[in-house]
Coordinates of C-alpha atoms in Angstrom, one line a residue:
X131 CA 69.0 -74.1 57.2
X132 CA 65.6 -74.1 55.9
X133 CA 66.1 -70.4 54.2
X134 CA 69.5 -71.5 53.2
X135 CA 67.6 -74.0 51.4
X136 CA 65.0 -71.7 50.0
X137 CA 67.8 -69.4 48.8
X138 CA 69.6 -72.2 46.7
X139 CA 66.8 -73.4 45.4
X140 CA 65.2 -70.1 44.1
X141 CA 68.6 -69.3 42.5
X142 CA 68.6 -72.7 40.6
X143 CA 65.0 -72.0 39.5
X144 CA 66.6 -68.4 38.2
X145 CA 69.0 -70.5 36.2
X146 CA 66.9 -73.1 35.1
X147 CA 63.9 -71.4 34.7
X148 CA 61.6 -73.7 36.4
X149 CA 58.9 -72.5 38.7
X150 CA 58.8 -74.7 41.3
X151 CA 61.8 -75.0 43.8
X152 CA 63.0 -78.1 45.5
X153 CA 61.4 -78.3 49.0
X154 CA 63.7 -80.8 50.6
X155 CA 67.5 -81.4 50.6
X156 CA 66.8 -84.8 48.6
X157 CA 64.9 -82.7 45.9
X158 CA 67.7 -80.4 45.9
X159 CA 70.7 -82.7 45.7
X160 CA 69.0 -83.9 42.1
X161 CA 68.7 -80.5 40.9
X162 CA 72.2 -79.5 41.8
X163 CA 73.4 -82.8 39.9
X164 CA 71.3 -81.8 37.0
X165 CA 72.7 -78.4 36.9
X166 CA 75.9 -79.7 36.9
X167 CA 75.3 -82.0 34.1
X168 CA 73.9 -79.0 32.0
X169 CA 76.4 -76.3 32.8
X170 CA 79.9 -79.0 33.0
X171 CA 82.1 -78.8 29.8
X172 CA 81.7 -82.6 28.4
X173 CA 85.0 -84.8 28.0
X174 CA 86.4 -84.5 24.9
X175 CA 85.9 -86.9 22.2
X176 CA 86.6 -87.6 18.6
X177 CA 85.2 -85.2 15.8
X178 CA 83.7 -87.9 14.4
X179 CA 81.7 -89.2 17.3
X180 CA 80.6 -85.3 18.2
X181 CA 79.5 -85.3 14.9
X182 CA 77.3 -88.3 15.1
X183 CA 75.6 -87.3 18.4
X184 CA 74.7 -83.8 17.3
X185 CA 70.6 -83.5 16.7
X186 CA 70.1 -82.1 13.2
X187 CA 69.4 -78.7 13.2
X188 CA 65.9 -77.3 14.0
X189 CA 64.3 -75.0 11.7
X190 CA 64.7 -71.3 12.6
X191 CA 62.7 -71.1 15.9
X192 CA 59.1 -69.1 16.1
X193 CA 59.8 -66.6 18.9
X194 CA 56.9 -65.2 20.9
X195 CA 56.7 -61.3 21.1
X196 CA 59.5 -60.2 23.5
X197 CA 59.2 -56.9 25.6
X198 CA 62.1 -54.9 24.4
X199 CA 63.0 -54.1 28.2
X200 CA 63.0 -57.4 29.6
X201 CA 65.4 -58.5 26.9
X202 CA 67.9 -55.5 27.6
X203 CA 67.5 -56.5 31.6
X204 CA 70.2 -59.0 32.7
X205 CA 68.8 -62.5 32.9
X206 CA 66.0 -61.7 30.1
X207 CA 65.2 -64.7 28.1
X208 CA 63.5 -65.2 24.9
X209 CA 61.1 -68.2 25.2
X210 CA 61.3 -70.2 22.3
X211 CA 58.4 -72.5 21.1
X212 CA 58.9 -76.1 19.0
X213 CA 56.1 -77.7 17.4
X214 CA 56.2 -81.5 17.6
X215 CA 56.7 -81.6 13.8
X216 CA 60.3 -80.3 14.3
X217 CA 61.0 -83.7 16.2
X218 CA 61.4 -87.4 14.9
X219 CA 58.7 -89.5 15.6
X220 CA 60.8 -92.5 15.3
X221 CA 64.1 -93.8 15.9
X222 CA 65.7 -97.4 15.9
X223 CA 68.8 -98.1 18.6
X224 CA 71.0 -100.9 19.0
X225 CA 70.9 -102.5 22.0
X226 CA 72.8 -105.2 23.8
X227 CA 72.8 -108.9 22.7
X228 CA 71.1 -111.1 25.5
X229 CA 72.8 -114.3 26.5
X230 CA 70.7 -117.3 25.8
X231 CA 70.2 -120.9 27.4
X232 CA 68.3 -123.5 25.5
X233 CA 66.8 -121.3 22.7
X234 CA 67.4 -121.3 19.0
X235 CA 66.3 -117.7 18.5
X236 CA 67.2 -114.7 21.1
X237 CA 65.4 -111.3 21.3
X238 CA 66.2 -108.8 18.4
X239 CA 69.6 -106.4 18.6
X240 CA 67.7 -103.5 17.8
X241 CA 64.6 -101.6 19.2
X242 CA 62.4 -98.9 17.8
X243 CA 61.2 -96.2 19.8
X244 CA 58.6 -93.9 19.0
X245 CA 58.8 -90.1 20.5
X246 CA 55.6 -90.8 22.6
X247 CA 56.9 -94.1 24.2
X248 CA 60.2 -92.2 24.9
X249 CA 58.2 -89.5 26.7
X250 CA 56.3 -91.9 28.7
X251 CA 58.8 -94.1 29.3
X252 CA 60.8 -91.0 30.8
X253 CA 57.7 -90.0 32.7
X254 CA 57.2 -93.1 34.5
X255 CA 60.6 -94.0 35.4
X256 CA 61.1 -90.5 36.5
X257 CA 57.7 -90.4 39.0
X258 CA 58.8 -93.8 40.1
X259 CA 62.2 -91.7 41.2
X260 CA 60.6 -89.2 42.8
X261 CA 58.1 -91.0 44.4
X262 CA 60.8 -93.2 46.1
X263 CA 62.8 -90.1 46.9
X264 CA 59.8 -88.5 48.8
X265 CA 59.5 -92.1 50.7
X266 CA 62.9 -92.1 51.9
X267 CA 62.5 -88.4 53.2
X268 CA 59.3 -89.4 54.8
X269 CA 61.1 -92.6 56.4
X270 CA 63.9 -90.6 57.7
X271 CA 61.5 -87.9 59.0
X272 CA 59.7 -91.1 61.1
X273 CA 56.6 -90.3 59.3
X274 CA 56.9 -94.1 57.3
X275 CA 57.3 -96.5 60.1
X276 CA 58.5 -100.5 59.7
X277 CA 60.2 -101.7 57.1
X278 CA 60.6 -100.2 53.7
X279 CA 62.4 -101.1 50.5
X280 CA 62.9 -98.8 47.9
X281 CA 62.6 -99.4 44.4
X282 CA 64.6 -96.6 42.9
X283 CA 67.2 -95.2 45.5
X284 CA 68.1 -92.7 48.4
X285 CA 70.3 -89.7 48.7
X286 CA 73.7 -89.9 50.7
X287 CA 74.7 -86.3 52.3
X288 CA 77.3 -84.5 50.0
X289 CA 77.1 -81.0 51.8
X290 CA 76.9 -79.5 55.1
X291 CA 74.7 -76.4 56.0
X292 CA 75.6 -74.4 58.8
X293 CA 75.7 -70.9 60.4
X294 CA 78.7 -69.9 58.6
X295 CA 77.6 -70.6 55.1
X296 CA 76.9 -73.5 52.6
X297 CA 79.9 -75.6 51.9
X298 CA 79.8 -77.7 48.8
X299 CA 82.0 -80.7 47.8
X300 CA 81.7 -79.7 43.9
X301 CA 83.9 -82.5 42.2
X302 CA 81.6 -85.0 44.2
X303 CA 78.5 -83.7 43.1
X304 CA 77.8 -85.9 40.4
X305 CA 78.8 -88.9 42.4
X306 CA 76.7 -88.5 45.4
X307 CA 73.3 -88.8 44.6
X308 CA 72.6 -92.3 45.0
X309 CA 70.0 -93.7 42.2
X310 CA 69.1 -97.3 41.8
X311 CA 68.2 -98.3 38.1
X312 CA 65.8 -100.4 38.7
X313 CA 63.4 -98.1 37.1
X314 CA 64.2 -99.8 34.1
X315 CA 62.9 -103.2 34.9
X316 CA 59.6 -102.3 35.8
X317 CA 59.2 -99.8 33.0
X318 CA 60.5 -102.5 30.2
X319 CA 58.2 -105.2 31.6
X320 CA 55.3 -103.4 31.5
X321 CA 55.7 -101.9 28.1
X322 CA 56.2 -105.5 26.9
X323 CA 53.2 -106.9 28.5
X324 CA 49.3 -106.7 28.0
X325 CA 47.1 -105.0 31.1
X326 CA 45.5 -108.3 31.3
X327 CA 48.3 -110.3 31.7
X328 CA 49.5 -110.9 35.5
X329 CA 52.4 -109.8 37.8
X330 CA 53.7 -110.9 41.1
X331 CA 56.7 -109.6 42.9
X332 CA 58.4 -109.8 46.5
X333 CA 58.4 -107.0 49.2
X334 CA 60.7 -104.1 46.7
X335 CA 57.0 -103.4 45.1
X336 CA 56.1 -100.0 45.1
X337 CA 58.1 -99.6 41.3
X338 CA 55.1 -102.1 40.1
X339 CA 52.6 -101.1 41.6
X340 CA 52.7 -97.8 40.1
X341 CA 53.4 -99.2 36.7
X342 CA 49.9 -101.5 37.2
X343 CA 47.7 -98.6 37.7
X344 CA 48.1 -97.5 41.4
X345 CA 48.5 -93.6 41.8
X346 CA 51.2 -91.9 43.6
X347 CA 49.0 -90.8 46.1
X348 CA 47.7 -94.1 47.0
X349 CA 51.1 -95.6 47.3
X350 CA 52.2 -92.9 49.6
X351 CA 49.4 -93.0 51.8
X352 CA 49.9 -96.8 52.1
X353 CA 53.3 -96.4 53.6
X354 CA 52.4 -93.9 55.8
X355 CA 49.4 -96.0 56.9
X356 CA 46.8 -93.8 55.8
X357 CA 43.1 -94.9 55.1
X358 CA 43.2 -93.8 51.8
X359 CA 46.1 -96.2 51.1
X360 CA 45.8 -98.7 48.3
X361 CA 45.4 -101.3 50.9
X362 CA 43.2 -99.3 53.2
X363 CA 46.7 -98.2 55.3
X364 CA 46.9 -102.1 56.4
X365 CA 49.5 -103.0 54.0
X366 CA 52.3 -101.0 54.2
X367 CA 55.2 -101.0 52.0
X368 CA 55.4 -104.9 51.4
X369 CA 51.8 -105.6 51.0
X370 CA 50.3 -103.4 47.7
X371 CA 47.8 -104.8 45.2
X372 CA 46.3 -103.7 42.0
X373 CA 44.2 -105.5 39.2
X374 CA 45.9 -108.3 38.0
X375 CA 48.9 -107.8 40.5
X376 CA 49.3 -109.8 43.2
X377 CA 52.1 -108.0 45.7
X378 CA 54.2 -107.6 47.3
X379 CA 55.1 -110.4 49.4
X380 CA 57.2 -110.3 52.7
X381 CA 58.3 -114.2 52.5
X382 CA 61.5 -114.6 50.6
X383 CA 60.7 -116.7 47.3
X384 CA 57.2 -117.4 48.3
X385 CA 55.7 -115.3 45.5
X386 CA 57.3 -117.4 43.0
X387 CA 55.0 -120.8 43.6
X388 CA 52.1 -118.3 43.7
X389 CA 53.1 -117.1 40.0
X390 CA 52.9 -120.3 38.6
X391 CA 49.4 -121.1 40.7
X392 CA 48.5 -117.8 38.8
X393 CA 49.7 -119.2 35.3
X394 CA 47.6 -122.4 35.8
X395 CA 44.7 -120.4 36.3
X396 CA 45.7 -118.8 32.9
X397 CA 46.0 -122.1 31.0
X398 CA 43.1 -123.9 32.5
X399 CA 40.9 -120.5 31.3
X400 CA 42.5 -120.9 28.0
X401 CA 42.4 -116.8 28.1
X402 CA 46.0 -116.3 26.1
X403 CA 47.5 -114.6 29.2
X404 CA 50.9 -115.2 30.9
X405 CA 52.3 -114.4 34.5
X406 CA 55.4 -112.6 35.4
X407 CA 56.9 -114.0 38.5
X408 CA 59.9 -111.9 40.2
X409 CA 62.4 -112.8 42.8
X410 CA 65.7 -111.1 43.8
X411 CA 69.1 -113.1 43.5
X412 CA 68.8 -113.6 47.3
X413 CA 65.8 -116.0 46.5
X414 CA 67.0 -117.7 44.0
X415 CA 68.4 -120.4 45.8
X416 CA 65.3 -121.4 47.9
X417 CA 63.8 -124.7 47.2
X418 CA 60.3 -123.7 46.6
X419 CA 61.7 -121.9 43.5
X420 CA 62.9 -125.1 41.7
X421 CA 59.6 -126.7 42.9
X422 CA 57.6 -124.2 41.0
X423 CA 60.6 -124.5 38.2
X424 CA 59.6 -128.6 37.8
X425 CA 55.9 -127.8 38.1
X426 CA 55.8 -125.2 35.2
X427 CA 58.0 -127.2 33.1
X428 CA 55.6 -130.4 33.3
X429 CA 52.5 -128.7 32.8
X430 CA 54.1 -126.0 30.0
X431 CA 52.5 -123.1 32.2
X432 CA 52.8 -119.9 30.8
X433 CA 54.6 -118.1 33.3
X434 CA 57.9 -115.7 32.7
X435 CA 59.9 -116.4 35.8
X436 CA 62.5 -112.9 36.2
X437 CA 65.3 -112.5 38.4
X438 CA 66.3 -109.2 39.5
X439 CA 69.8 -109.7 40.2
X440 CA 71.1 -106.5 41.8
X441 CA 74.4 -108.3 42.7
X442 CA 73.9 -108.4 46.6
X443 CA 71.0 -110.3 48.6
X444 CA 70.9 -108.1 51.7
X445 CA 74.8 -107.8 52.2
X446 CA 76.2 -111.1 50.5
X447 CA 77.0 -110.8 47.4
X448 CA 76.1 -113.3 44.9
X449 CA 79.8 -114.9 44.5
X450 CA 79.6 -115.7 48.3
X451 CA 76.1 -116.7 47.9
X452 CA 75.7 -119.1 44.7
X453 CA 77.8 -122.0 43.6
X454 CA 76.2 -120.6 40.1
X455 CA 75.7 -117.0 39.1
X456 CA 74.3 -117.7 36.0
X457 CA 70.8 -117.4 37.0
X458 CA 69.5 -117.8 33.7
X459 CA 70.4 -121.4 33.5
X460 CA 68.9 -122.3 36.6
X461 CA 66.2 -123.7 35.4
X462 CA 68.5 -126.3 33.1
X463 CA 65.6 -127.7 31.4
X464 CA 63.7 -124.3 31.0
X465 CA 64.7 -121.8 28.5
X466 CA 66.7 -118.5 29.7
X467 CA 67.8 -115.2 28.8
X468 CA 70.3 -113.1 30.4
X469 CA 69.4 -109.3 29.9
X470 CA 70.7 -105.8 30.4
X471 CA 68.4 -104.5 33.3
X472 CA 69.9 -100.9 33.0
X473 CA 68.3 -100.4 29.6
X474 CA 64.3 -100.3 29.2
X475 CA 64.4 -100.8 25.8
X476 CA 66.5 -104.1 26.1
X477 CA 64.2 -105.2 29.0
X478 CA 61.1 -104.5 26.6
X479 CA 62.3 -106.5 23.8
X480 CA 63.7 -109.4 25.9
X481 CA 59.8 -109.5 28.1
X482 CA 58.4 -109.4 24.8
X483 CA 60.1 -112.2 23.3
X484 CA 59.7 -114.2 26.4
X485 CA 55.8 -113.6 26.7
X486 CA 55.1 -114.7 22.9
X487 CA 57.2 -118.1 24.0
X488 CA 55.0 -118.6 26.7
X489 CA 51.7 -117.6 24.5
X490 CA 52.7 -119.7 21.8
X491 CA 52.7 -123.0 24.3
X492 CA 56.3 -123.7 24.8
X493 CA 56.2 -123.3 28.6
X494 CA 58.1 -121.5 31.1
X495 CA 61.1 -118.9 30.5
X496 CA 63.4 -117.7 32.7
X497 CA 64.9 -114.4 32.5
X498 CA 67.7 -112.9 34.8
X499 CA 67.7 -108.9 34.5
X500 CA 71.2 -107.9 35.5
X501 CA 71.0 -104.3 37.5
X502 CA 72.4 -102.9 40.5
X503 CA 71.3 -101.5 43.8
X504 CA 73.3 -98.0 44.9
X505 CA 71.8 -98.0 48.6
X506 CA 71.3 -100.7 51.1
X507 CA 69.1 -103.6 51.2
X508 CA 66.4 -101.5 53.1
X509 CA 66.7 -98.1 55.0
X510 CA 68.1 -99.1 57.5
X511 CA 71.1 -100.7 55.6
X512 CA 73.8 -97.9 54.6
X513 CA 74.8 -100.4 51.6
X514 CA 78.9 -99.7 52.4
X515 CA 79.8 -102.1 54.9
X516 CA 80.2 -104.9 52.5
X517 CA 81.4 -103.2 49.4
X518 CA 83.6 -100.1 48.4
X519 CA 82.2 -96.8 47.4
X520 CA 84.6 -96.8 44.3
X521 CA 82.6 -100.0 43.5
X522 CA 79.1 -98.1 43.6
X523 CA 80.6 -95.0 41.8
X524 CA 81.8 -97.1 39.2
X525 CA 78.6 -98.7 38.3
X526 CA 76.4 -95.4 38.9
X527 CA 78.8 -93.2 36.5
X528 CA 77.6 -95.6 33.5
X529 CA 74.4 -97.1 33.7
X530 CA 71.5 -94.9 35.0
X531 CA 68.7 -95.8 32.8
X532 CA 66.8 -92.3 32.8
X533 CA 69.7 -90.7 31.4
X534 CA 70.4 -93.2 29.0
X535 CA 67.0 -92.6 27.5
X536 CA 67.1 -89.1 27.5
X537 CA 70.4 -88.9 25.8
X538 CA 69.1 -91.3 23.4
X539 CA 66.1 -89.0 22.8
X540 CA 67.9 -85.5 22.8
X541 CA 71.1 -87.1 20.6
X542 CA 68.3 -88.1 18.0
X543 CA 66.1 -85.1 18.2
X544 CA 63.0 -87.0 19.4
X545 CA 62.1 -84.1 22.3
X546 CA 64.0 -80.8 23.8
X547 CA 65.5 -80.2 27.1
X548 CA 62.8 -77.8 27.8
X549 CA 60.4 -80.8 27.2
X550 CA 62.0 -82.8 29.9
X551 CA 62.1 -79.8 32.2
X552 CA 58.6 -79.5 32.1
X553 CA 57.7 -83.3 32.6
X554 CA 60.3 -82.9 35.6
X555 CA 58.3 -80.2 37.1
X556 CA 55.2 -81.7 36.5
X557 CA 56.1 -84.9 38.3
X558 CA 57.6 -83.0 41.4
X559 CA 54.0 -81.0 41.7
X560 CA 52.2 -84.4 41.4
X561 CA 54.7 -86.1 44.3
X562 CA 54.5 -82.8 46.5
X563 CA 50.5 -83.0 46.4
X564 CA 50.6 -86.8 46.8
X565 CA 52.9 -86.6 50.0
X566 CA 50.8 -83.6 51.5
X567 CA 47.4 -86.2 51.3
X568 CA 49.8 -88.9 52.7
X569 CA 50.6 -86.9 55.8
X570 CA 47.3 -85.7 56.3
X571 CA 44.5 -88.0 55.5
X572 CA 43.2 -90.2 58.5
X573 CA 44.4 -93.3 59.9
X574 CA 42.1 -96.3 59.4
X575 CA 39.8 -96.8 62.8
X576 CA 40.3 -99.4 65.0
X577 CA 36.9 -100.9 64.2
X578 CA 38.2 -101.5 60.6
X579 CA 41.4 -103.5 61.6
X580 CA 39.4 -107.1 60.4
X581 CA 37.7 -105.9 57.4
X582 CA 38.5 -107.4 54.0
X583 CA 39.5 -110.8 55.3
X584 CA 37.1 -112.5 53.0
X585 CA 35.3 -111.3 49.6
X586 CA 31.9 -111.3 49.2
X587 CA 31.0 -113.2 52.4
X588 CA 28.7 -112.1 55.4
X589 CA 29.9 -110.4 58.7
X590 CA 31.8 -112.3 60.8
X591 CA 33.3 -112.0 64.7
X592 CA 37.0 -112.6 64.5
X593 CA 38.9 -112.9 68.1
X594 CA 41.1 -110.4 69.3
X595 CA 44.5 -111.0 71.1
X596 CA 42.6 -112.9 73.9
X597 CA 39.1 -114.9 73.8
X598 CA 37.6 -112.0 75.6
X599 CA 38.2 -109.4 72.8
X600 CA 35.7 -109.9 69.8
X601 CA 36.3 -107.9 66.5
X602 CA 34.1 -107.7 63.4
X603 CA 35.1 -108.5 59.9
X604 CA 33.0 -106.6 56.8
X605 CA 33.8 -107.7 53.2

């Protein structure tokens, strides 16, 4: 099977001009879907639409000297280099209108994007996706244990490898790579707030851990329980932390009152900072949320409460769980926004609007990011027992945030296909190196089990599982 994977991967590398081939079945699926997107004929569109989506004609390319023998050989390629001056540095895009509650103004209907911003957003979203695909693989190999809630998605088998050859269900190729588009939420929020602002979320925290500044290497090492993990291998999937990032919380809804407390600290210190407190639609009916809303409104705390509504709380649809699914109105007396959570620019503009609302002293605001998860609630949930595959396919075919951003930039001559491929190759290499580290780094020794219980405190004894077992805690 590995030999067959290598043969197919090498063939795709030759076709796409890549230097690094797929190392796993999951990565091969992504490569195959990208190849279909490039080689398939696009659907017929009106002539006016085709004209509108075509990027401007670039200036005559500057070609590197080409060896004539190489050019004459079958498959010989001419490498074309383009300077940054060939690309548009800025473009403005129409974005979806936000629904508002108790607000006289709303986020803008247009968003400006620079070339550097677009490439950075693409790089971060693609890194989160590749990282989570690798986590999916490590979990299925039983290298990652316990709970593992992925932020981007997992891959569903679409082909079979056997001793008689390689069979591909070509017509279903694009529809079987299950990628969850919540990357736009994390990247859009981070693009709109300051590094010194604060963020706290629930247990689907890997993406936010990365956007808050933690490396892929530290995140994967934490998932595998290694000493080099962000929490020294003792936190796992649900308990990762970074400067101004407070986790990663395993109790449903418990992070929301903590977020209100962080906002209270910001107000008390007068530092003009805000706290973004995230929760899912499954936690939206928790009583502690409404207590937090009440206190935040009374004290006008600078807190942006964000509900990531991916339509299902574990295996229960929002319609079956909530009498009102207008989560952005749940604060009643607190203003609210309902935002397209699949569009990174829409999320960015809405979050920027919400943060400025809080900084101006108007108190808290609630945002509902409408997104979707293609996979199950966690790695143990197949995700198809409570909804149909047709429903998943319909959403997936229209709303992938990475594809949306990439097409926007290509159609406005802000980047080239080759540039995106180079980014993809670099990301794949980074994730593979991080995975190698996460599987080879040593586990923390038993003697460090109780370390870091307190900060800046003298060593103390900690009782073990019975009175005769004593452990030491060092800050």
